[in-house]
Amino acid sequence: MPEHVTLGPWLRRFLCEYIVTERNLARNTCKSYRDTFSLLLPFVSRKLRKPVDRLAVRDLTSPLVLLFLAHLEEDRGCSARTRNQRLSAIRAFARFIGSRDPAHVEWCGHIRAIASKKSMSPPVGWLTRSEMEAMLAVPDRKTRRGHSEYALLLFLYNTGARVSEATQLKVRDLQIGRGNGGYDLATLHGKGGKTRQCPLWPETERVLADKILGRPVDDAVFVSRLGTPFTRFGVYRLIERCAARVPELAERTITPHVIRHTTACHLVLAGVDINTIRAWLGHVSISTTNIYAEIDLTLKASAIAVCEVGQPRPSRSWKEDKDLMAFLKSL
């Protein structure tokens, strides 16, 4: 089978050259695309009873893609958002082939015509100040392990860092112990290779200073009890374990992203403007941050009170100011 017809060479170029070199997409995006095709190709192979390495581009028909998307939701229990994420990777692959081989333009159009499914954004889950303090109190700070776990939880709450940003934090990314009124900072490496700096609370600075004292600059700041850098799974397990020890949180699903939401919501309640929160969290668009402007019932109640029906309106004092009206007429 000619190379331009076989699916494999196209997929190799797409994953190894196009999205990495030409598009320079984030590493997590590349992994998401890879995972999509790791699920899609065996599914198509089973349906067509054809080895994966013998699949042709045109074997990937729109009806088969729709069957695959249905399989994700019905058999694997994925949400509509996950389904749409997988579809976006398949569309990007079709666009890549269609833009380079005119013979596949029609096939590309059929794949890209598959519609995304409407999905509802889940409500923002966050913790009250007392709930967050209760979680911070769970690790036993008298032990080395508890001190390390407390430092990680406190850092996540202080900075609103994504879990990947916390696990990738190196000693050199911390600028602490400056004194003379300077700010202690953490440099976070976020999505798409973007970096940002977050100020640290005095308590966070104190805890982290103890952790990094005398360590090489290339060391990961947060390490597990085995002395290896924390993984994403390790951070999830830590937060899950601490939340289970707090009675108010026992029945709730608490993740690192819930703590990120908590940081944003507490900034909103403290009166920090939404654009500052956008920069704090590393959002590209302020529309992403606007969800936090809607989370607090106290703010909503204050807004309703301003426009409550039946409230006496202020008197129009300008009508009674004879001197002012005379002044205006004299101009």
XYZ file of N, CA and C in Angstrom, residues 96-304:
627
model
N -4.657 18.322 9.085
C -3.237 18.168 8.734
C -3.083 17.412 7.419
N -3.806 16.305 7.268
C -3.705 15.507 6.034
C -4.302 16.264 4.854
N -5.486 16.857 5.046
C -6.159 17.566 3.968
C -5.373 18.737 3.429
N -4.587 19.375 4.298
C -3.812 20.542 3.853
C -2.552 20.148 3.083
N -2.199 18.853 3.124
C -0.971 18.405 2.478
C -1.195 17.443 1.316
N -2.386 16.897 1.209
C -2.667 15.955 0.130
C -4.046 16.266 -0.459
N -4.104 16.873 -1.640
C -5.401 17.227 -2.245
C -6.321 16.025 -2.427
N -5.763 14.823 -2.559
C -6.592 13.634 -2.754
C -7.452 13.325 -1.535
N -7.080 13.895 -0.372
C -7.809 13.606 0.858
C -8.646 14.791 1.346
N -8.807 15.790 0.487
C -9.569 16.973 0.908
C -11.020 16.610 1.210
N -11.627 15.795 0.366
C -13.031 15.411 0.589
C -13.167 14.613 1.883
N -12.254 13.660 2.087
C -12.278 12.876 3.329
C -12.126 13.796 4.544
N -11.229 14.747 4.441
C -11.009 15.710 5.526
C -12.292 16.468 5.855
N -13.017 16.891 4.803
C -14.264 17.633 5.022
C -15.302 16.815 5.770
N -15.387 15.515 5.466
C -16.350 14.650 6.156
C -16.007 14.512 7.639
N -14.713 14.365 7.944
C -14.299 14.213 9.349
C -14.526 15.516 10.117
N -14.157 16.626 9.511
C -14.289 17.915 10.208
C -15.732 18.366 10.338
N -16.629 17.744 9.568
C -18.051 18.099 9.672
C -18.730 17.458 10.883
N -18.058 16.540 11.558
C -18.641 15.913 12.756
C -18.772 16.973 13.843
N -19.958 17.105 14.366
C -20.242 18.193 15.308
C -19.841 17.825 16.733
N -19.399 18.818 17.469
C -19.159 18.645 18.902
C -20.492 18.550 19.623
N -20.496 17.840 20.709
C -21.716 17.693 21.501
C -21.773 18.804 22.544
N -22.944 19.401 22.682
C -23.097 20.455 23.676
C -22.921 19.869 25.067
N -22.121 20.538 25.868
C -21.878 20.057 27.232
C -22.021 21.217 28.207
N -22.519 20.902 29.374
C -22.688 21.903 30.413
C -21.429 21.957 31.268
N -20.953 23.167 31.512
C -19.788 23.309 32.382
C -20.180 22.937 33.810
N -19.376 22.118 34.469
C -19.707 21.752 35.848
C -19.598 22.961 36.760
N -20.380 22.987 37.845
C -20.274 24.116 38.783
C -18.886 24.158 39.416
N -18.454 25.355 39.755
C -17.134 25.529 40.350
C -17.167 25.003 41.786
N -16.355 23.977 42.043
C -16.251 23.460 43.404
C -15.121 24.161 44.144
N -15.378 24.607 45.351
C -14.344 25.293 46.124
C -14.610 25.101 47.606
N -13.622 25.431 48.416
C -13.691 25.231 49.851
C -13.794 26.568 50.569
N -14.530 26.573 51.658
C -14.568 27.762 52.497
C -13.223 27.892 53.217
N -13.015 29.044 53.835
C -11.745 29.253 54.529
C -11.557 28.236 55.660
N -12.633 27.961 56.395
C -12.519 27.004 57.505
C -12.230 25.592 56.985
N -12.833 25.221 55.859
C -12.578 23.897 55.284
C -11.137 23.779 54.794
N -10.629 24.851 54.185
C -9.248 24.825 53.708
C -8.279 24.756 54.880
N -8.565 25.490 55.938
C -7.702 25.445 57.118
C -7.733 24.068 57.764
N -8.911 23.419 57.720
C -9.014 22.068 58.281
C -8.162 21.085 57.479
N -8.118 21.245 56.153
C -7.267 20.380 55.325
C -5.792 20.619 55.613
N -5.412 21.881 55.805
C -4.017 22.201 56.092
C -3.581 21.653 57.448
N -4.552 21.464 58.339
C -4.226 20.966 59.681
C -4.060 19.451 59.723
N -4.397 18.743 58.659
C -4.351 17.275 58.663
C -2.919 16.737 58.731
N -1.966 17.189 57.892
C -0.606 16.617 57.963
C 0.045 16.875 59.322
N 0.751 15.890 59.822
C 1.472 16.015 61.088
C 2.802 16.695 60.821
N 2.883 17.982 61.134
C 4.070 18.755 60.791
C 5.277 18.427 61.661
N 5.091 17.598 62.662
C 6.222 17.198 63.492
C 7.079 16.143 62.807
N 6.497 15.493 61.795
C 7.245 14.491 61.037
C 7.744 15.088 59.733
N 8.776 14.482 59.164
C 9.326 14.983 57.900
C 8.299 14.859 56.780
N 7.594 13.722 56.754
C 6.591 13.518 55.703
C 5.454 14.518 55.839
N 4.956 14.711 57.064
C 3.854 15.651 57.285
C 4.246 17.074 56.944
N 5.494 17.437 57.265
C 5.963 18.787 56.936
C 5.982 18.996 55.427
N 6.404 17.966 54.682
C 6.456 18.064 53.224
C 5.048 18.163 52.631
N 4.123 17.380 53.175
C 2.742 17.414 52.680
C 2.083 18.751 52.986
N 2.344 19.282 54.169
C 1.794 20.592 54.527
C 2.326 21.674 53.590
N 3.624 21.610 53.283
C 4.230 22.610 52.394
C 3.573 22.578 51.020
N 3.303 21.378 50.517
C 2.682 21.257 49.193
C 1.261 21.800 49.203
N 0.471 21.442 50.211
C -0.905 21.945 50.298
C -0.923 23.467 50.421
N -0.040 23.993 51.271
C 0.005 25.444 51.478
C 0.416 26.158 50.198
N 1.363 25.581 49.464
C 1.815 26.192 48.211
C 0.682 26.218 47.188
N -0.050 25.115 47.057
C -1.174 25.068 46.120
C -2.215 26.124 46.467
N -2.503 26.279 47.753
C -3.506 27.260 48.190
C -3.007 28.683 47.991
N -1.732 28.926 48.284
C -1.153 30.259 48.144
C -1.141 30.720 46.689
N -0.693 29.845 45.783
C -0.449 30.258 44.399
C -1.581 29.922 43.441
N -2.473 28.983 43.814
C -3.476 28.523 42.863
C -2.837 27.775 41.706
N -1.698 27.132 41.950
C -0.959 26.459 40.886
C -1.705 25.228 40.390
N -1.552 24.960 39.106
C -2.014 23.686 38.560
C -1.127 22.583 39.127
N -1.641 21.365 39.129
C -0.870 20.265 39.707
C 0.434 20.059 38.946
N 0.426 20.228 37.623
C 1.658 20.061 36.842
C 2.672 21.154 37.176
N 2.190 22.361 37.479
C 3.091 23.459 37.833
C 3.770 23.196 39.177
N 3.054 22.573 40.100
C 3.628 22.275 41.410
C 4.650 21.140 41.321
N 4.327 20.105 40.547
C 5.245 18.964 40.452
C 6.512 19.311 39.672
N 6.438 20.311 38.796
C 7.605 20.706 37.994
C 8.425 21.814 38.656
N 8.001 22.295 39.828
C 8.696 23.400 40.496
C 10.082 22.960 40.948
N 11.097 23.729 40.561
C 12.478 23.447 40.946
C 12.929 24.457 42.006
N 14.013 24.103 42.684
C 14.548 24.997 43.719
C 14.887 26.360 43.129
N 15.420 26.374 41.907
C 15.802 27.646 41.277
C 14.603 28.537 40.976
N 13.380 27.959 40.975
C 12.183 28.743 40.675
C 11.690 29.539 41.879
N 12.309 29.366 43.037
C 11.902 30.084 44.249
C 12.874 31.222 44.527
N 12.312 32.397 44.729
C 13.119 33.565 45.098
C 12.646 33.993 46.481
N 13.292 33.468 47.492
C 12.831 33.700 48.862
C 13.986 34.182 49.727
N 13.612 34.740 50.895
C 14.606 35.252 51.827
C 15.249 36.533 51.359
N 14.493 37.351 50.640
C 15.074 38.578 50.087
C 15.262 39.653 51.150
N 14.258 39.815 52.040
C 14.351 40.858 53.050
C 14.266 42.242 52.435
N 14.500 43.242 53.232
C 14.489 44.653 52.784
C 13.204 45.012 52.043
N 12.113 44.439 52.453
C 10.842 44.796 51.829
C 10.598 44.154 50.488
N 11.514 43.301 50.001
C 11.311 42.641 48.725
C 10.289 41.532 48.835
N 9.750 41.141 47.686
C 8.732 40.100 47.668
C 9.363 38.738 47.447
N 8.873 37.752 48.195
C 9.251 36.373 47.946
C 8.364 35.848 46.827
N 8.973 35.232 45.821
C 8.244 34.851 44.609
C 8.493 33.400 44.243
N 7.493 32.827 43.555
C 7.642 31.513 42.930
C 7.372 31.682 41.448
N 8.255 31.164 40.620
C 8.073 31.210 39.177
C 7.439 29.899 38.732
N 6.248 29.992 38.146
C 5.504 28.807 37.729
C 5.572 28.664 36.213
N 5.795 27.454 35.762
C 5.864 27.156 34.327
C 4.539 26.501 33.948
N 3.685 27.278 33.267
C 2.322 26.847 33.009
C 2.112 26.246 31.641
N 0.852 26.254 31.219
C 0.460 25.654 29.951
C 1.059 26.441 28.792
N 1.424 25.696 27.741
C 1.945 26.336 26.540
C 3.293 26.988 26.720
N 4.057 26.578 27.743
C 5.379 27.149 27.959
C 5.358 28.537 28.584
N 4.194 28.996 29.033
C 4.100 30.332 29.640
C 4.569 30.278 31.090
N 5.203 31.352 31.530
C 5.644 31.445 32.918
C 4.985 32.643 33.584
N 4.836 32.549 34.887
C 4.310 33.670 35.657
C 4.911 33.604 37.048
N 4.866 34.718 37.747
C 5.392 34.770 39.100
C 4.259 35.044 40.081
N 4.276 34.324 41.194
C 3.266 34.505 42.233
C 3.960 34.874 43.534
N 3.455 35.895 44.236
C 4.037 36.234 45.545
C 3.699 35.170 46.573
N 4.574 35.003 47.540
C 4.393 33.998 48.575
C 4.085 34.657 49.907
N 3.189 34.034 50.657
C 2.902 34.499 52.012
C 4.126 34.251 52.895
N 4.273 35.008 53.977
C 5.398 34.755 54.901
C 5.439 33.313 55.409
N 4.267 32.724 55.710
C 4.228 31.344 56.181
C 4.714 30.388 55.087
N 4.294 30.631 53.838
C 4.741 29.781 52.734
C 6.238 29.911 52.542
N 6.730 31.129 52.622
C 8.172 31.362 52.464
C 8.958 30.638 53.547
N 8.466 30.693 54.789
C 9.166 30.055 55.898
C 9.241 28.542 55.709
N 8.104 27.949 55.320
C 8.056 26.493 55.151
C 8.934 26.048 53.987
N 8.872 26.770 52.871
C 9.661 26.379 51.703
C 11.155 26.612 51.920
N 11.492 27.660 52.682
C 12.913 27.920 52.969
C 13.537 26.753 53.710
N 12.785 26.157 54.625
C 13.291 24.984 55.355
C 13.471 23.787 54.423
N 12.571 23.666 53.418
C 12.606 22.500 52.541
C 13.773 22.543 51.559
N 14.151 23.727 51.096
C 15.152 23.814 50.029
C 16.542 24.153 50.542
N 16.674 24.301 51.849
C 17.965 24.708 52.408
C 19.064 23.710 52.035
N 20.090 24.210 51.347
C 21.246 23.392 51.001
C 21.024 22.416 49.862
N 19.933 22.523 49.133
C 19.652 21.577 48.057
C 20.078 22.152 46.709
N 20.455 21.299 45.744
C 20.845 21.782 44.405
C 19.683 22.508 43.714
N 20.023 23.443 42.857
C 19.005 24.286 42.227
C 18.125 23.499 41.257
N 18.598 22.362 40.773
C 17.814 21.580 39.812
C 16.917 20.546 40.483
N 16.954 20.476 41.794
C 16.100 19.534 42.516
C 14.639 19.981 42.472
N 13.734 18.997 42.439
C 12.313 19.305 42.586
C 12.053 19.746 44.018
N 11.223 20.764 44.185
C 10.938 21.290 45.526
C 10.160 20.268 46.341
N 9.142 19.662 45.731
C 8.263 18.764 46.462
C 8.612 17.315 46.141
N 9.039 16.594 47.167
C 9.414 15.194 47.001
C 8.575 14.330 47.925
N 8.365 13.098 47.517
C 7.560 12.158 48.289
C 8.380 11.566 49.430
N 7.755 10.695 50.201
C 8.452 10.053 51.320
C 9.585 9.155 50.827
N 9.560 8.768 49.541
C 10.625 7.948 48.978
C 11.791 8.784 48.466
N 11.650 10.110 48.545
C 12.706 10.993 48.075
C 12.651 11.299 46.597
N 11.609 10.832 45.910
C 11.441 11.102 44.479
C 10.459 12.254 44.291
N 10.540 12.981 43.177
C 9.603 14.090 42.955
C 8.156 13.610 42.967
N 7.292 14.437 43.528
C 5.862 14.140 43.520
C 5.380 14.017 42.073
N 4.510 13.045 41.838
C 3.842 12.908 40.541
C 2.444 13.498 40.643
N 1.796 13.645 39.496
C 0.410 14.123 39.494
C -0.467 13.198 40.335
N -0.279 11.889 40.130
C -1.077 10.927 40.881
C -0.810 11.047 42.379
N 0.454 11.279 42.748
C 0.793 11.423 44.160
C 0.119 12.618 44.799
N 0.040 13.733 44.065
C -0.626 14.929 44.597
C -2.127 14.673 44.748
N -2.731 14.013 43.750
C -4.154 13.680 43.845
C -4.426 12.802 45.067
N -3.574 11.794 45.285
C -3.764 10.884 46.409
C -3.603 11.622 47.730
N -2.641 12.526 47.813
C -2.432 13.301 49.032
C -3.662 14.120 49.379
N -4.186 14.841 48.400
C -5.347 15.695 48.655
C -6.574 14.849 48.978
N -6.718 13.748 48.291
C -7.836 12.842 48.567
C -7.763 12.309 50.001
N -6.562 11.948 50.436
C -6.379 11.414 51.787
C -6.632 12.473 52.854
N -6.147 13.699 52.620
C -6.360 14.772 53.597
C -7.837 15.157 53.673
N -8.512 15.207 52.522
C -9.933 15.571 52.510
C -10.771 14.532 53.253
N -10.369 13.264 53.159
C -11.120 12.206 53.834
C -11.043 12.341 55.353
N -10.027 13.052 55.860
C -9.868 13.239 57.300
C -10.650 14.423 57.831
N -11.264 15.189 56.929
C -12.066 16.342 57.336
C -13.538 15.951 57.217
N -14.278 15.899 58.332
C -15.672 15.419 58.283
C -16.538 16.146 57.270
N -16.377 17.460 57.148
C -17.213 18.239 56.227
C -16.942 17.895 54.763
N -15.795 17.297 54.478
C -15.404 17.012 53.092
C -15.449 15.529 52.757
N -15.871 14.718 53.709
C -15.788 13.271 53.536
C -16.562 12.770 52.326
N -17.691 13.401 52.011
C -18.536 12.938 50.906
C -18.300 13.701 49.605
N -17.319 14.592 49.591
C -17.064 15.406 48.408
C -15.785 14.956 47.702
N -15.735 15.218 46.400
C -14.534 14.901 45.617
C -13.644 16.139 45.591
N -12.513 16.060 46.266
C -11.591 17.190 46.350
C -10.341 16.848 45.541
N -10.009 17.705 44.594
C -8.860 17.510 43.710
C -7.952 18.736 43.787
N -6.746 18.661 43.208
C -5.890 19.856 43.168
C -6.575 21.040 42.495
N -7.432 20.771 41.505
C -8.095 21.885 40.824
C -9.144 22.548 41.712
N -9.712 21.792 42.649
C -10.640 22.398 43.608
C -9.888 23.400 44.484
N -8.667 23.081 44.856
C -7.864 24.030 45.635
C -7.524 25.250 44.790
N -7.278 25.053 43.505
C -7.035 26.190 42.597
C -8.269 27.081 42.541
N -9.457 26.461 42.423
C -10.700 27.239 42.468
C -10.839 27.967 43.802
N -10.447 27.308 44.873
C -10.550 27.908 46.208
C -9.716 29.172 46.298
N -8.489 29.113 45.789
C -7.627 30.304 45.786
C -8.302 31.460 45.055
N -8.847 31.172 43.872
C -9.491 32.222 43.080
C -10.709 32.787 43.796
N -11.529 31.922 44.374
C -12.742 32.384 45.057
C -12.409 33.229 46.280
N -11.384 32.848 47.015
C -10.998 33.631 48.188
C -10.424 34.988 47.773
N -9.755 35.044 46.620
C -9.281 36.337 46.114
C -10.457 37.229 45.740
N -11.490 36.622 45.141
C -12.692 37.387 44.797
C -13.335 37.952 46.060
N -13.462 37.127 47.083
C -14.092 37.554 48.337
C -13.271 38.633 49.040
N -11.959 38.633 48.793
C -11.096 39.641 49.407
C -11.135 40.965 48.651
N -11.886 40.995 47.533
C -12.024 42.238 46.777
C -10.965 42.456 45.719
N -10.190 41.425 45.398
C -9.170 41.552 44.346
C -9.867 41.611 42.992
N -9.432 42.534 42.124
C -10.100 42.682 40.838
C -9.836 41.469 39.956
N -10.766 41.218 39.043
C -10.769 39.977 38.273
C -9.571 39.870 37.345
N -9.044 40.986 36.866
C -7.887 40.920 35.965
C -6.620 40.516 36.715
N -6.511 40.946 37.966
C -5.377 40.516 38.790
C -5.457 39.018 39.046
N -6.680 38.520 39.272
C -6.864 37.083 39.490
C -6.512 36.311 38.223
N -6.852 36.874 37.060
C -6.498 36.233 35.787
C -4.982 36.048 35.692
N -4.238 37.107 36.009
C -2.780 37.007 35.954
C -2.248 36.059 37.023
N -2.891 36.047 38.187
C -2.464 35.178 39.286
C -2.579 33.709 38.885
N -3.687 33.361 38.213
C -3.933 31.963 37.838
C -3.270 31.576 36.516
N -2.838 32.561 35.738
C -2.198 32.251 34.462
C -3.175 31.997 33.343
N -4.389 32.575 33.432
C -5.351 32.436 32.343
C -4.981 33.369 31.201
N -5.141 32.899 29.971
C -4.870 33.736 28.809
C -5.993 34.753 28.629
N -7.237 34.297 28.744
C -8.391 35.157 28.525
C -9.109 35.415 29.839
N -9.562 36.648 30.012
C -10.282 36.988 31.242
C -11.647 36.317 31.286
N -12.164 35.888 30.127
C -13.460 35.197 30.114
C -13.371 33.881 30.891
N -12.199 33.266 30.917
C -12.015 32.048 31.703
C -12.116 32.343 33.188
N -11.632 33.512 33.590
C -11.618 33.878 35.007
C -12.974 34.378 35.474
N -13.823 34.813 34.546
C -15.101 35.411 34.937
C -16.016 34.461 35.691
N -15.768 33.140 35.587
C -16.621 32.200 36.317
C -16.547 32.451 37.816
N -15.416 32.975 38.291
C -15.266 33.178 39.730
C -16.029 34.395 40.229
N -16.433 35.265 39.301
C -17.212 36.433 39.706
C -18.648 36.056 40.046
N -19.037 34.810 39.774
C -20.424 34.394 39.979
C -20.604 33.408 41.126
N -19.550 33.103 41.861
C -19.638 31.983 42.803
C -20.172 32.355 44.175
N -20.081 33.613 44.557
C -20.396 33.944 45.937
C -21.793 34.518 46.072
N -22.618 33.903 46.924
C -23.988 34.369 47.121
C -24.019 35.728 47.800
N -22.994 36.017 48.605
C -22.955 37.320 49.273
C -22.851 38.438 48.250
N -22.004 38.235 47.248
C -21.860 39.245 46.200
C -23.153 39.393 45.408
N -23.821 38.249 45.133
C -25.084 38.309 44.398
C -26.151 39.031 45.202
N -26.206 38.762 46.511
C -27.201 39.413 47.360
C -26.971 40.920 47.404
N -25.706 41.337 47.440
C -25.395 42.771 47.440
C -25.843 43.417 46.138
N -25.654 42.695 45.024
C -26.074 43.243 43.733
C -27.586 43.371 43.655
N -28.301 42.387 44.194
C -29.766 42.439 44.181
C -30.274 43.587 45.038
